[in-house]
Each structure stands twice: as C-alpha cells, then as structure tokens.
mmCIF file of N, CA and C in Angstrom:
data_model
loop_
_atom_site.group_PDB
_atom_site.id
_atom_site.type_symbol
_atom_site.label_atom_id
_atom_site.label_comp_id
_atom_site.label_asym_id
_atom_site.label_seq_id
_atom_site.Cartn_x
_atom_site.Cartn_y
_atom_site.Cartn_z
ATOM 1 N N PRO T 10 -20.470 1.928 5.217
ATOM 2 C CA PRO T 10 -19.181 1.738 4.563
ATOM 3 C C PRO T 10 -19.185 2.158 3.093
ATOM 4 N N TYR T 11 -20.369 2.134 2.443
ATOM 5 C CA TYR T 11 -20.424 2.494 1.031
ATOM 6 C C TYR T 11 -20.235 3.988 0.798
ATOM 7 N N ALA T 12 -20.310 4.781 1.849
ATOM 8 C CA ALA T 12 -20.003 6.201 1.716
ATOM 9 C C ALA T 12 -18.504 6.418 1.579
ATOM 10 N N LEU T 13 -17.717 5.429 2.001
ATOM 11 C CA LEU T 13 -16.261 5.549 1.962
ATOM 12 C C LEU T 13 -15.624 4.778 0.812
ATOM 13 N N ALA T 14 -16.190 3.631 0.465
ATOM 14 C CA ALA T 14 -15.633 2.784 -0.601
ATOM 15 C C ALA T 14 -16.779 2.067 -1.308
ATOM 16 N N ARG T 15 -16.615 1.844 -2.612
ATOM 17 C CA ARG T 15 -17.697 1.233 -3.389
ATOM 18 C C ARG T 15 -17.825 -0.270 -3.164
ATOM 19 N N ASN T 16 -16.785 -0.930 -2.722
ATOM 20 C CA ASN T 16 -16.814 -2.394 -2.592
ATOM 21 C C ASN T 16 -16.287 -2.882 -1.241
ATOM 22 N N PRO T 17 -16.842 -2.400 -0.134
ATOM 23 C CA PRO T 17 -16.296 -2.806 1.164
ATOM 24 C C PRO T 17 -16.479 -4.293 1.462
ATOM 25 N N LEU T 18 -17.535 -4.908 0.967
ATOM 26 C CA LEU T 18 -17.738 -6.335 1.228
ATOM 27 C C LEU T 18 -16.654 -7.176 0.576
ATOM 28 N N TYR T 19 -16.184 -6.767 -0.583
ATOM 29 C CA TYR T 19 -15.137 -7.534 -1.254
ATOM 30 C C TYR T 19 -13.826 -7.451 -0.486
ATOM 31 N N ILE T 20 -13.571 -6.310 0.138
ATOM 32 C CA ILE T 20 -12.378 -6.189 0.981
ATOM 33 C C ILE T 20 -12.504 -7.140 2.164
ATOM 34 N N GLY T 21 -13.664 -7.145 2.797
ATOM 35 C CA GLY T 21 -13.885 -8.058 3.916
ATOM 36 C C GLY T 21 -13.755 -9.509 3.505
ATOM 37 N N ASN T 22 -14.374 -9.870 2.386
ATOM 38 C CA ASN T 22 -14.276 -11.250 1.896
ATOM 39 C C ASN T 22 -12.834 -11.614 1.560
ATOM 40 N N GLY T 23 -12.120 -10.671 0.970
ATOM 41 C CA GLY T 23 -10.718 -10.924 0.641
ATOM 42 C C GLY T 23 -9.871 -11.144 1.883
ATOM 43 N N LEU T 24 -10.128 -10.362 2.926
ATOM 44 C CA LEU T 24 -9.374 -10.532 4.170
ATOM 45 C C LEU T 24 -9.700 -11.867 4.841
ATOM 46 N N ILE T 25 -10.968 -12.247 4.819
ATOM 47 C CA ILE T 25 -11.347 -13.555 5.374
ATOM 48 C C ILE T 25 -10.658 -14.666 4.590
ATOM 49 N N GLY T 26 -10.723 -14.581 3.273
ATOM 50 C CA GLY T 26 -10.088 -15.603 2.440
ATOM 51 C C GLY T 26 -8.583 -15.648 2.621
ATOM 52 N N ALA T 27 -7.969 -14.472 2.760
ATOM 53 C CA ALA T 27 -6.519 -14.442 2.989
ATOM 54 C C ALA T 27 -6.177 -15.095 4.329
ATOM 55 N N GLY T 28 -6.997 -14.838 5.333
ATOM 56 C CA GLY T 28 -6.783 -15.491 6.626
ATOM 57 C C GLY T 28 -6.910 -16.999 6.521
ATOM 58 N N TRP T 29 -7.916 -17.454 5.795
ATOM 59 C CA TRP T 29 -8.073 -18.899 5.586
ATOM 60 C C TRP T 29 -6.877 -19.459 4.822
ATOM 61 N N GLY T 30 -6.430 -18.705 3.812
ATOM 62 C CA GLY T 30 -5.276 -19.155 3.040
ATOM 63 C C GLY T 30 -4.021 -19.263 3.887
ATOM 64 N N LEU T 31 -3.818 -18.298 4.780
ATOM 65 C CA LEU T 31 -2.664 -18.361 5.685
ATOM 66 C C LEU T 31 -2.761 -19.563 6.615
ATOM 67 N N MET T 32 -3.980 -19.850 7.077
ATOM 68 C CA MET T 32 -4.170 -21.012 7.952
ATOM 69 C C MET T 32 -3.916 -22.316 7.198
ATOM 70 N N ALA T 33 -4.292 -22.345 5.926
ATOM 71 C CA ALA T 33 -4.171 -23.573 5.136
ATOM 72 C C ALA T 33 -2.769 -23.769 4.569
ATOM 73 N N GLY T 34 -2.018 -22.695 4.430
ATOM 74 C CA GLY T 34 -0.668 -22.800 3.881
ATOM 75 C C GLY T 34 -0.462 -21.831 2.738
ATOM 76 N N GLY T 35 0.796 -21.562 2.408
ATOM 77 C CA GLY T 35 1.148 -20.573 1.404
ATOM 78 C C GLY T 35 0.561 -20.811 0.030
ATOM 79 N N ARG T 36 0.552 -22.043 -0.420
ATOM 80 C CA ARG T 36 0.027 -22.343 -1.761
ATOM 81 C C ARG T 36 -1.469 -22.035 -1.834
ATOM 82 N N ALA T 37 -2.189 -22.371 -0.779
ATOM 83 C CA ALA T 37 -3.623 -22.088 -0.751
ATOM 84 C C ALA T 37 -3.875 -20.586 -0.804
ATOM 85 N N LEU T 38 -3.047 -19.815 -0.111
ATOM 86 C CA LEU T 38 -3.192 -18.361 -0.127
ATOM 87 C C LEU T 38 -2.962 -17.817 -1.530
ATOM 88 N N LEU T 39 -1.954 -18.298 -2.197
ATOM 89 C CA LEU T 39 -1.663 -17.858 -3.557
ATOM 90 C C LEU T 39 -2.815 -18.194 -4.501
ATOM 91 N N LEU T 40 -3.342 -19.397 -4.400
ATOM 92 C CA LEU T 40 -4.473 -19.796 -5.243
ATOM 93 C C LEU T 40 -5.705 -18.958 -4.939
ATOM 94 N N PHE T 41 -5.970 -18.708 -3.666
ATOM 95 C CA PHE T 41 -7.110 -17.879 -3.303
ATOM 96 C C PHE T 41 -6.958 -16.476 -3.870
ATOM 97 N N ALA T 42 -5.799 -15.872 -3.682
ATOM 98 C CA ALA T 42 -5.577 -14.503 -4.149
ATOM 99 C C ALA T 42 -5.759 -14.403 -5.658
ATOM 100 N N ALA T 43 -5.223 -15.351 -6.393
ATOM 101 C CA ALA T 43 -5.372 -15.334 -7.851
ATOM 102 C C ALA T 43 -6.836 -15.482 -8.243
ATOM 103 N N GLY T 44 -7.525 -16.412 -7.623
ATOM 104 C CA GLY T 44 -8.943 -16.608 -7.925
ATOM 105 C C GLY T 44 -9.774 -15.398 -7.560
ATOM 106 N N PHE T 45 -9.501 -14.823 -6.402
ATOM 107 C CA PHE T 45 -10.229 -13.639 -5.950
ATOM 108 C C PHE T 45 -10.053 -12.492 -6.934
ATOM 109 N N LEU T 46 -8.815 -12.230 -7.320
ATOM 110 C CA LEU T 46 -8.556 -11.129 -8.246
ATOM 111 C C LEU T 46 -9.235 -11.348 -9.587
ATOM 112 N N ILE T 47 -9.157 -12.553 -10.103
ATOM 113 C CA ILE T 47 -9.772 -12.837 -11.401
ATOM 114 C C ILE T 47 -11.285 -12.709 -11.324
ATOM 115 N N ILE T 48 -11.881 -13.371 -10.365
ATOM 116 C CA ILE T 48 -13.344 -13.392 -10.292
ATOM 117 C C ILE T 48 -13.912 -12.027 -9.942
ATOM 118 N N TYR T 49 -13.424 -11.418 -8.884
ATOM 119 C CA TYR T 49 -14.000 -10.159 -8.434
ATOM 120 C C TYR T 49 -13.560 -8.968 -9.275
ATOM 121 N N CYS T 50 -12.257 -8.794 -9.431
ATOM 122 C CA CYS T 50 -11.746 -7.575 -10.066
ATOM 123 C C CYS T 50 -11.929 -7.545 -11.575
ATOM 124 N N LEU T 51 -11.861 -8.689 -12.215
ATOM 125 C CA LEU T 51 -11.960 -8.698 -13.674
ATOM 126 C C LEU T 51 -13.349 -9.039 -14.189
ATOM 127 N N LEU T 52 -14.171 -9.691 -13.369
ATOM 128 C CA LEU T 52 -15.488 -10.113 -13.848
ATOM 129 C C LEU T 52 -16.639 -9.437 -13.113
ATOM 130 N N ILE T 53 -16.729 -9.623 -11.819
ATOM 131 C CA ILE T 53 -17.907 -9.182 -11.077
ATOM 132 C C ILE T 53 -17.988 -7.665 -10.951
ATOM 133 N N ILE T 54 -16.927 -7.024 -10.485
ATOM 134 C CA ILE T 54 -16.984 -5.580 -10.246
ATOM 135 C C ILE T 54 -17.254 -4.791 -11.527
ATOM 136 N N PRO T 55 -16.579 -5.059 -12.649
ATOM 137 C CA PRO T 55 -16.918 -4.321 -13.871
ATOM 138 C C PRO T 55 -18.376 -4.519 -14.293
ATOM 139 N N TRP T 56 -18.897 -5.735 -14.133
ATOM 140 C CA TRP T 56 -20.300 -5.982 -14.482
ATOM 141 C C TRP T 56 -21.219 -5.174 -13.575
ATOM 142 N N GLU T 57 -20.954 -5.192 -12.267
ATOM 143 C CA GLU T 57 -21.778 -4.435 -11.318
ATOM 144 C C GLU T 57 -21.724 -2.940 -11.612
ATOM 145 N N GLU T 58 -20.537 -2.430 -11.906
ATOM 146 C CA GLU T 58 -20.416 -1.001 -12.170
ATOM 147 C C GLU T 58 -21.154 -0.600 -13.441
ATOM 148 N N ALA T 59 -21.111 -1.428 -14.465
ATOM 149 C CA ALA T 59 -21.865 -1.136 -15.691
ATOM 150 C C ALA T 59 -23.364 -1.152 -15.411
ATOM 151 N N PHE T 60 -23.820 -2.112 -14.615
ATOM 152 C CA PHE T 60 -25.232 -2.191 -14.253
ATOM 153 C C PHE T 60 -25.666 -0.940 -13.490
ATOM 154 N N LEU T 61 -24.877 -0.545 -12.489
ATOM 155 C CA LEU T 61 -25.215 0.628 -11.683
ATOM 156 C C LEU T 61 -25.163 1.911 -12.503
ATOM 157 N N GLN T 62 -24.215 1.997 -13.424
ATOM 158 C CA GLN T 62 -24.137 3.155 -14.316
ATOM 159 C C GLN T 62 -25.406 3.259 -15.150
ATOM 160 N N GLY T 63 -25.862 2.138 -15.689
ATOM 161 C CA GLY T 63 -27.087 2.137 -16.478
ATOM 162 C C GLY T 63 -28.317 2.465 -15.658
ATOM 163 N N LYS T 64 -28.343 2.028 -14.426
ATOM 164 C CA LYS T 64 -29.517 2.234 -13.579
ATOM 165 C C LYS T 64 -29.575 3.641 -12.988
ATOM 166 N N PHE T 65 -28.428 4.180 -12.554
ATOM 167 C CA PHE T 65 -28.418 5.450 -11.834
ATOM 168 C C PHE T 65 -27.788 6.609 -12.600
ATOM 169 N N GLY T 66 -27.162 6.348 -13.740
ATOM 170 C CA GLY T 66 -26.644 7.403 -14.611
ATOM 171 C C GLY T 66 -25.670 8.346 -13.938
ATOM 172 N N THR T 67 -25.961 9.653 -14.032
ATOM 173 C CA THR T 67 -25.024 10.660 -13.531
ATOM 174 C C THR T 67 -24.846 10.605 -12.016
ATOM 175 N N ASP T 68 -25.873 10.162 -11.290
ATOM 176 C CA ASP T 68 -25.708 10.022 -9.837
ATOM 177 C C ASP T 68 -24.611 9.009 -9.522
ATOM 178 N N TYR T 69 -24.584 7.906 -10.277
ATOM 179 C CA TYR T 69 -23.544 6.901 -10.040
ATOM 180 C C TYR T 69 -22.184 7.416 -10.505
ATOM 181 N N GLU T 70 -22.160 8.161 -11.613
ATOM 182 C CA GLU T 70 -20.895 8.748 -12.083
ATOM 183 C C GLU T 70 -20.284 9.634 -11.004
ATOM 184 N N GLU T 71 -21.116 10.451 -10.366
ATOM 185 C CA GLU T 71 -20.625 11.342 -9.309
ATOM 186 C C GLU T 71 -20.140 10.529 -8.102
ATOM 187 N N TYR T 72 -20.912 9.535 -7.719
ATOM 188 C CA TYR T 72 -20.515 8.664 -6.606
ATOM 189 C C TYR T 72 -19.188 7.983 -6.916
ATOM 190 N N ARG T 73 -19.069 7.472 -8.120
ATOM 191 C CA ARG T 73 -17.853 6.766 -8.535
ATOM 192 C C ARG T 73 -16.640 7.704 -8.553
ATOM 193 N N ALA T 74 -16.852 8.935 -8.984
ATOM 194 C CA ALA T 74 -15.754 9.902 -9.045
ATOM 195 C C ALA T 74 -15.267 10.310 -7.651
ATOM 196 N N ASN T 75 -16.149 10.219 -6.659
ATOM 197 C CA ASN T 75 -15.808 10.681 -5.315
ATOM 198 C C ASN T 75 -15.562 9.565 -4.305
ATOM 199 N N THR T 76 -15.664 8.320 -4.746
ATOM 200 C CA THR T 76 -15.546 7.189 -3.829
ATOM 201 C C THR T 76 -14.584 6.165 -4.416
ATOM 202 N N GLY T 77 -13.615 5.737 -3.637
ATOM 203 C CA GLY T 77 -12.652 4.751 -4.108
ATOM 204 C C GLY T 77 -13.284 3.385 -4.312
ATOM 205 N N ARG T 78 -12.722 2.629 -5.220
ATOM 206 C CA ARG T 78 -13.246 1.289 -5.508
ATOM 207 C C ARG T 78 -13.142 0.383 -4.282
ATOM 208 N N PHE T 79 -11.992 0.376 -3.625
ATOM 209 C CA PHE T 79 -11.790 -0.478 -2.458
ATOM 210 C C PHE T 79 -11.457 0.299 -1.189
ATOM 211 N N PHE T 80 -10.797 1.423 -1.331
ATOM 212 C CA PHE T 80 -10.358 2.207 -0.182
ATOM 213 C C PHE T 80 -10.808 3.651 -0.368
ATOM 214 N N PRO T 81 -11.029 4.382 0.729
ATOM 215 C CA PRO T 81 -11.470 5.780 0.605
ATOM 216 C C PRO T 81 -10.460 6.626 -0.166
ATOM 217 N N LEU T 82 -10.973 7.505 -1.006
ATOM 218 C CA LEU T 82 -10.110 8.465 -1.693
ATOM 219 C C LEU T 82 -9.682 9.560 -0.727
ATOM 220 N N ARG T 83 -10.558 9.859 0.209
ATOM 221 C CA ARG T 83 -10.281 10.850 1.244
ATOM 222 C C ARG T 83 -11.141 10.511 2.449
ATOM 223 N N LEU T 84 -10.693 10.939 3.599
ATOM 224 C CA LEU T 84 -11.478 10.705 4.806
ATOM 225 C C LEU T 84 -12.618 11.710 4.866
ATOM 226 N N PRO T 85 -13.755 11.319 5.400
ATOM 227 C CA PRO T 85 -14.883 12.253 5.464
ATOM 228 C C PRO T 85 -14.561 13.425 6.383
ATOM 229 N N SER T 86 -15.039 14.609 6.000
ATOM 230 C CA SER T 86 -14.749 15.801 6.787
ATOM 231 C C SER T 86 -15.668 15.914 8.001
ATOM 232 N N GLY T 87 -16.802 15.293 7.943
ATOM 233 C CA GLY T 87 -17.741 15.346 9.061
ATOM 234 C C GLY T 87 -18.295 13.969 9.349
ATOM 235 N N ARG T 88 -19.319 13.948 10.144
ATOM 236 C CA ARG T 88 -19.962 12.684 10.495
ATOM 237 C C ARG T 88 -20.716 12.161 9.278
ATOM 238 N N ILE T 89 -20.570 10.886 9.011
ATOM 239 C CA ILE T 89 -21.311 10.270 7.915
ATOM 240 C C ILE T 89 -22.723 10.016 8.410
ATOM 241 N N LYS T 90 -23.679 10.522 7.670
ATOM 242 C CA LYS T 90 -25.070 10.406 8.094
ATOM 243 C C LYS T 90 -25.757 9.298 7.318
ATOM 244 N N GLY T 91 -26.698 8.720 7.953
ATOM 245 C CA GLY T 91 -27.492 7.697 7.306
ATOM 246 C C GLY T 91 -28.082 6.771 8.340
ATOM 247 N N PRO T 92 -29.123 6.077 7.967
ATOM 248 C CA PRO T 92 -29.748 5.176 8.936
ATOM 249 C C PRO T 92 -28.900 3.929 9.159
ATOM 250 N N PHE T 93 -28.951 3.437 10.364
ATOM 251 C CA PHE T 93 -28.311 2.162 10.674
ATOM 252 C C PHE T 93 -29.273 1.371 11.531
ATOM 253 N N GLU T 94 -29.611 0.209 11.067
ATOM 254 C CA GLU T 94 -30.545 -0.647 11.784
ATOM 255 C C GLU T 94 -29.895 -2.006 11.996
ATOM 256 N N PRO T 95 -29.484 -2.324 13.217
ATOM 257 C CA PRO T 95 -28.806 -3.597 13.475
ATOM 258 C C PRO T 95 -29.595 -4.825 13.025
ATOM 259 N N SER T 96 -30.915 -4.777 13.115
ATOM 260 C CA SER T 96 -31.708 -5.948 12.710
ATOM 261 C C SER T 96 -31.582 -6.215 11.213
ATOM 262 N N ILE T 97 -31.456 -5.168 10.422
ATOM 263 C CA ILE T 97 -31.272 -5.347 8.973
ATOM 264 C C ILE T 97 -29.895 -5.946 8.706
ATOM 265 N N LEU T 98 -28.897 -5.467 9.419
ATOM 266 C CA LEU T 98 -27.545 -6.019 9.282
ATOM 267 C C LEU T 98 -27.546 -7.504 9.631
ATOM 268 N N TRP T 99 -28.155 -7.860 10.743
ATOM 269 C CA TRP T 99 -28.199 -9.259 11.167
ATOM 270 C C TRP T 99 -28.924 -10.106 10.125
ATOM 271 N N GLU T 100 -30.040 -9.616 9.618
ATOM 272 C CA GLU T 100 -30.826 -10.378 8.638
ATOM 273 C C GLU T 100 -30.032 -10.626 7.360
ATOM 274 N N SER T 101 -29.276 -9.636 6.918
ATOM 275 C CA SER T 101 -28.565 -9.781 5.645
ATOM 276 C C SER T 101 -27.210 -10.475 5.778
ATOM 277 N N GLU T 102 -26.594 -10.441 6.951
ATOM 278 C CA GLU T 102 -25.229 -10.950 7.086
ATOM 279 C C GLU T 102 -25.084 -12.160 8.002
ATOM 280 N N ARG T 103 -26.160 -12.639 8.582
ATOM 281 C CA ARG T 103 -26.029 -13.758 9.524
ATOM 282 C C ARG T 103 -25.513 -15.021 8.853
ATOM 283 N N HIS T 104 -25.925 -15.253 7.605
ATOM 284 C CA HIS T 104 -25.437 -16.438 6.901
ATOM 285 C C HIS T 104 -23.934 -16.334 6.625
ATOM 286 N N SER T 105 -23.490 -15.137 6.277
ATOM 287 C CA SER T 105 -22.053 -14.930 6.067
ATOM 288 C C SER T 105 -21.274 -15.188 7.350
ATOM 289 N N LEU T 106 -21.808 -14.740 8.459
ATOM 290 C CA LEU T 106 -21.152 -14.969 9.744
ATOM 291 C C LEU T 106 -21.060 -16.464 10.045
ATOM 292 N N LEU T 107 -22.138 -17.190 9.801
ATOM 293 C CA LEU T 107 -22.138 -18.634 10.058
ATOM 294 C C LEU T 107 -21.153 -19.365 9.150
ATOM 295 N N VAL T 108 -21.123 -18.997 7.869
ATOM 296 C CA VAL T 108 -20.193 -19.637 6.932
ATOM 297 C C VAL T 108 -18.751 -19.325 7.317
ATOM 298 N N THR T 109 -18.488 -18.078 7.683
ATOM 299 C CA THR T 109 -17.137 -17.695 8.096
ATOM 300 C C THR T 109 -16.711 -18.460 9.349
ATOM 301 N N ALA T 110 -17.601 -18.555 10.321
ATOM 302 C CA ALA T 110 -17.282 -19.295 11.545
ATOM 303 C C ALA T 110 -17.058 -20.776 11.247
ATOM 304 N N ALA T 111 -17.903 -21.361 10.398
ATOM 305 C CA ALA T 111 -17.756 -22.782 10.060
ATOM 306 C C ALA T 111 -16.460 -23.034 9.297
ATOM 307 N N GLY T 112 -16.152 -22.175 8.319
ATOM 308 C CA GLY T 112 -14.911 -22.329 7.561
ATOM 309 C C GLY T 112 -13.686 -22.205 8.444
ATOM 310 N N THR T 113 -13.724 -21.247 9.350
ATOM 311 C CA THR T 113 -12.604 -21.064 10.266
ATOM 312 C C THR T 113 -12.457 -22.273 11.189
ATOM 313 N N ALA T 114 -13.578 -22.783 11.693
ATOM 314 C CA ALA T 114 -13.531 -23.964 12.568
ATOM 315 C C ALA T 114 -12.962 -25.172 11.831
ATOM 316 N N LEU T 115 -13.369 -25.368 10.581
ATOM 317 C CA LEU T 115 -12.842 -26.493 9.799
ATOM 318 C C LEU T 115 -11.339 -26.368 9.583
ATOM 319 N N LEU T 116 -10.887 -25.174 9.251
ATOM 320 C CA LEU T 116 -9.447 -24.978 9.056
ATOM 321 C C LEU T 116 -8.677 -25.144 10.359
ATOM 322 N N LEU T 117 -9.230 -24.654 11.448
ATOM 323 C CA LEU T 117 -8.558 -24.836 12.738
ATOM 324 C C LEU T 117 -8.467 -26.312 13.101
ATOM 325 N N ALA T 118 -9.527 -27.057 12.805
ATOM 326 C CA ALA T 118 -9.504 -28.501 13.075
ATOM 327 C C ALA T 118 -8.425 -29.186 12.240
ATOM 328 N N ARG T 119 -8.237 -28.715 11.022
ATOM 329 C CA ARG T 119 -7.215 -29.292 10.140
ATOM 330 C C ARG T 119 -5.811 -28.946 10.624
ATOM 331 N N VAL T 120 -5.640 -27.709 11.068
ATOM 332 C CA VAL T 120 -4.327 -27.242 11.501
ATOM 333 C C VAL T 120 -3.914 -27.902 12.814
ATOM 334 N N PHE T 121 -4.847 -28.051 13.725
ATOM 335 C CA PHE T 121 -4.519 -28.609 15.042
ATOM 336 C C PHE T 121 -4.993 -30.030 15.082
#
C-alpha cells in the first residue's frame, strides 16, 4: 500500500474510528474526527515526514513528490512489485486486529 499512498494505515485507522463513532452516535463521531485530524494530520504526520526526510534525503523527496499523502496521485501503470509475506503481516498487525474486534464487540454490546 505504501507504493500508492504514504499513510495508508492512518486511512484504515480513520475508517475504523469513523465506524466506531457512527455506532456510538453522532457526537462521538464528531469528537473522533476532530481528535484524529489534530493528532495525526497536525502532529504525527509532519513529524514523521521530517524524520524520513532527514533519514532518506532525496530518495524520500522523490517518493513524496510521486505518492499522495493519503490517496494515490495516480493509479499504477503496471503491477506493483515487491515482497509480500503473510506471516510478517500477521506478526505486525495481529494486535490491531484484536483491538479492533474487541472495540467493535464492546460498541455492539452497548448498542444492542
């Protein structure tokens, strides 16, 4: 996903949070959206981009110029190449999956 957008995890987290906010009610969604925008867009992402710029220099500048912050600037013309190892994905994201499932279950219990 990083070949298409620089921050795909934040989009995913935002969608999960928006779903939770919709389940919890309109006010919760508004509070989540405001908090998400402030924390991620104004604090975390600029810090990360400055760090990556310092670490990778012109390579990061080129990547940044050709890759959208949240959404692709253009669709890839060919197949995106790169290794994919499901075990690495599971190792790095299993906790996120468990937290998302638990949060959703708690909200569903509250709603019903």
